[in-house]
């Protein structure tokens, strides 16, 4: 996999006034990257079609254009010494085009693997020769005629689209081949993968970061709880995670990032099964929601780490200095008690809780299921952080 670095000589490692970093995508991840980059003296340019977007409000320059607009891409490429992405489904061709003009990380080839569940599973299977951590048993379905031949051992299963799934969208649980047929029909016959439904004990993720010099760091393992397919809480250290499990997951994440020749922050999601075994689920080629706790609980946040990787500076210390519980704040909170009109949640009460760190993404229109912000509770003891998170749920009207 190519990690060539064009225009190496044009890079200024210090925060010179002319030094710009670029981001494809204008969501909250781009916004938090922007804040971290600006804190280190960089200027940030964001390319995103919507002129009103979380990262656009923070960036020094917003290029409001389609992700595939060649003129906009050339402009961004000429402006920035390095460009990254904040969302998974960035067109890989756009990253390739940008790479003709400047340093781009992660590369189009790394991102393409993460965008394709089948390519991703094939890659994980290759990594498992070293790490021993396999993906779930699965079979591809490109054509309805392939459904008959699906092995019974994959049932009950989950049918997932190969591309463009997120937050549990593009997935259907299926018990029989007939149900696969119906679901495949509903998905308009797009390429799918049928995965065996596994007995999950809990879910974990590991962030790793790798610099252009090939040196990598790995963060502690995070335990994640999802609700309605969306991340609900991340707890670090995970109350269920054994030392062995943490070691295997961290080693697997490092094997993945090195084998990819990846530059930047990468998140790898795993399942821990009821027998304690570890299964690798998917990777996100960017900072990740389950890594937001690093902003308040680690020496170097995932966003500062991404800035360092882009700027080809030494990577920062990934050590955790405080126990942490991160709670996602969804738009539902603005409509507590079946309110018809959006009502601002009681941030004053939330911030009165010990160890609370509130991050709001500057989105004006709250909608159910929309990620509006997160709060991370830090404490010396995990039990204290958990207690504060429970209190937050109670005062915000979230079922704990
Ligand atoms: P996101 O982008 O939010 O991570 P996604 O849409 O890419 O989600 P997955 O992470 O693959 O989808 O699956 C969403 C959730 O469904 C998982 O977090 C897990 O709870 C459950 N799930 C997925 N695959 C399996 C499986 N093979 N066995 C059991 N549960 C599964
Ligand atoms: Mg997932």
mmCIF file of N, CA and C and ligand atoms in Angstrom, residues 117 136 158 160 165-169 171 173 195-198 200 203 226 229 269 271 281-282 288, ligand 1:
data_model
loop_
_atom_site.group_PDB
_atom_site.id
_atom_site.type_symbol
_atom_site.label_atom_id
_atom_site.label_comp_id
_atom_site.label_asym_id
_atom_site.label_seq_id
_atom_site.Cartn_x
_atom_site.Cartn_y
_atom_site.Cartn_z
ATOM 1 N N UNK A 117 -17.291 -3.259 3.177
ATOM 2 C CA UNK A 117 -17.256 -4.255 4.257
ATOM 3 C C UNK A 117 -16.576 -5.557 3.858
ATOM 4 N N UNK A 136 -16.437 -11.694 11.923
ATOM 5 C CA UNK A 136 -17.552 -12.645 12.056
ATOM 6 C C UNK A 136 -17.638 -13.511 10.793
ATOM 7 N N UNK A 158 -27.190 -11.172 10.147
ATOM 8 C CA UNK A 158 -27.479 -9.759 9.864
ATOM 9 C C UNK A 158 -27.047 -9.492 8.433
ATOM 10 N N UNK A 160 -26.045 -6.897 5.785
ATOM 11 C CA UNK A 160 -25.539 -5.516 5.786
ATOM 12 C C UNK A 160 -25.176 -5.123 4.361
ATOM 13 N N UNK A 165 -23.047 1.987 5.039
ATOM 14 C CA UNK A 165 -23.789 1.766 6.288
ATOM 15 C C UNK A 165 -23.191 2.627 7.397
ATOM 16 N N UNK A 166 -24.017 3.126 8.298
ATOM 17 C CA UNK A 166 -23.512 3.808 9.490
ATOM 18 C C UNK A 166 -24.611 3.829 10.530
ATOM 19 N N UNK A 167 -24.212 3.912 11.802
ATOM 20 C CA UNK A 167 -25.166 3.959 12.912
ATOM 21 C C UNK A 167 -26.262 2.899 12.753
ATOM 22 N N UNK A 168 -25.891 1.713 12.305
ATOM 23 C CA UNK A 168 -26.839 0.606 12.188
ATOM 24 C C UNK A 168 -27.775 0.720 10.996
ATOM 25 N N UNK A 169 -27.578 1.763 10.157
ATOM 26 C CA UNK A 169 -28.437 1.893 8.972
ATOM 27 C C UNK A 169 -27.888 0.970 7.879
ATOM 28 N N UNK A 171 -28.894 -2.214 7.556
ATOM 29 C CA UNK A 171 -28.752 -3.550 8.147
ATOM 30 C C UNK A 171 -30.118 -4.132 8.456
ATOM 31 N N UNK A 173 -31.857 -7.723 10.316
ATOM 32 C CA UNK A 173 -31.651 -9.026 10.973
ATOM 33 C C UNK A 173 -32.511 -10.064 10.276
ATOM 34 N N UNK A 195 -23.846 -11.678 7.679
ATOM 35 C CA UNK A 195 -22.944 -11.992 8.779
ATOM 36 C C UNK A 195 -23.681 -12.841 9.781
ATOM 37 N N UNK A 196 -23.027 -13.817 10.341
ATOM 38 C CA UNK A 196 -23.638 -14.613 11.405
ATOM 39 C C UNK A 196 -23.865 -13.710 12.616
ATOM 40 N N UNK A 197 -25.048 -13.854 13.213
ATOM 41 C CA UNK A 197 -25.354 -13.093 14.443
ATOM 42 C C UNK A 197 -24.587 -13.744 15.593
ATOM 43 N N UNK A 198 -23.746 -13.005 16.229
ATOM 44 C CA UNK A 198 -22.888 -13.571 17.276
ATOM 45 C C UNK A 198 -23.431 -13.210 18.656
ATOM 46 N N UNK A 200 -23.035 -11.462 21.558
ATOM 47 C CA UNK A 200 -22.154 -10.416 22.084
ATOM 48 C C UNK A 200 -22.291 -10.299 23.595
ATOM 49 N N UNK A 203 -19.229 -4.595 23.559
ATOM 50 C CA UNK A 203 -18.489 -4.103 22.395
ATOM 51 C C UNK A 203 -17.379 -3.167 22.851
ATOM 52 N N UNK A 226 -24.325 0.752 22.729
ATOM 53 C CA UNK A 226 -25.123 1.387 21.681
ATOM 54 C C UNK A 226 -26.591 1.334 22.058
ATOM 55 N N UNK A 229 -28.793 1.524 17.611
ATOM 56 C CA UNK A 229 -27.741 1.561 16.598
ATOM 57 C C UNK A 229 -26.778 2.730 16.729
ATOM 58 N N UNK A 269 -13.273 -1.309 15.699
ATOM 59 C CA UNK A 269 -14.353 -1.780 16.578
ATOM 60 C C UNK A 269 -14.333 -3.304 16.659
ATOM 61 N N UNK A 271 -16.109 -6.949 18.748
ATOM 62 C CA UNK A 271 -17.110 -7.561 19.623
ATOM 63 C C UNK A 271 -16.366 -8.465 20.599
ATOM 64 N N UNK A 281 -14.897 -6.144 14.092
ATOM 65 C CA UNK A 281 -16.108 -5.794 13.339
ATOM 66 C C UNK A 281 -15.810 -4.862 12.172
ATOM 67 N N UNK A 282 -15.321 -3.669 12.464
ATOM 68 C CA UNK A 282 -15.067 -2.723 11.373
ATOM 69 C C UNK A 282 -14.085 -1.664 11.828
ATOM 70 N N UNK A 288 -12.905 8.980 16.043
ATOM 71 C CA UNK A 288 -14.190 8.282 16.163
ATOM 72 C C UNK A 288 -14.926 8.725 17.415
HETATM 73 P P1 LIG B 1 -21.511 2.278 13.058
HETATM 74 O O1 LIG B 1 -21.076 2.959 11.808
HETATM 75 O O2 LIG B 1 -22.364 3.114 13.934
HETATM 76 O O3 LIG B 1 -20.398 1.640 13.802
HETATM 77 P P2 LIG B 1 -22.615 0.315 11.330
HETATM 78 O O4 LIG B 1 -23.878 0.722 10.711
HETATM 79 O O5 LIG B 1 -21.376 0.432 10.546
HETATM 80 O O6 LIG B 1 -22.480 1.086 12.646
HETATM 81 P P3 LIG B 1 -22.020 -2.250 12.570
HETATM 82 O O7 LIG B 1 -21.047 -1.635 13.525
HETATM 83 O O8 LIG B 1 -21.489 -3.299 11.687
HETATM 84 O O9 LIG B 1 -22.785 -1.174 11.713
HETATM 85 O O10 LIG B 1 -23.244 -2.845 13.396
HETATM 86 C C1 LIG B 1 -24.036 -2.047 14.259
HETATM 87 C C2 LIG B 1 -24.317 -2.800 15.547
HETATM 88 O O11 LIG B 1 -25.062 -4.004 15.271
HETATM 89 C C3 LIG B 1 -23.059 -3.276 16.252
HETATM 90 O O12 LIG B 1 -22.517 -2.256 17.049
HETATM 91 C C4 LIG B 1 -23.584 -4.468 17.039
HETATM 92 O O13 LIG B 1 -24.251 -4.053 18.207
HETATM 93 C C5 LIG B 1 -24.616 -5.077 16.105
HETATM 94 N N1 LIG B 1 -24.003 -6.125 15.264
HETATM 95 C C6 LIG B 1 -23.416 -5.932 14.070
HETATM 96 N N2 LIG B 1 -22.942 -7.079 13.564
HETATM 97 C C7 LIG B 1 -23.252 -8.046 14.454
HETATM 98 C C8 LIG B 1 -23.055 -9.478 14.495
HETATM 99 N N3 LIG B 1 -22.423 -10.120 13.516
HETATM 100 N N4 LIG B 1 -23.507 -10.147 15.578
HETATM 101 C C9 LIG B 1 -24.165 -9.490 16.571
HETATM 102 N N5 LIG B 1 -24.390 -8.153 16.589
HETATM 103 C C10 LIG B 1 -23.939 -7.440 15.563
#
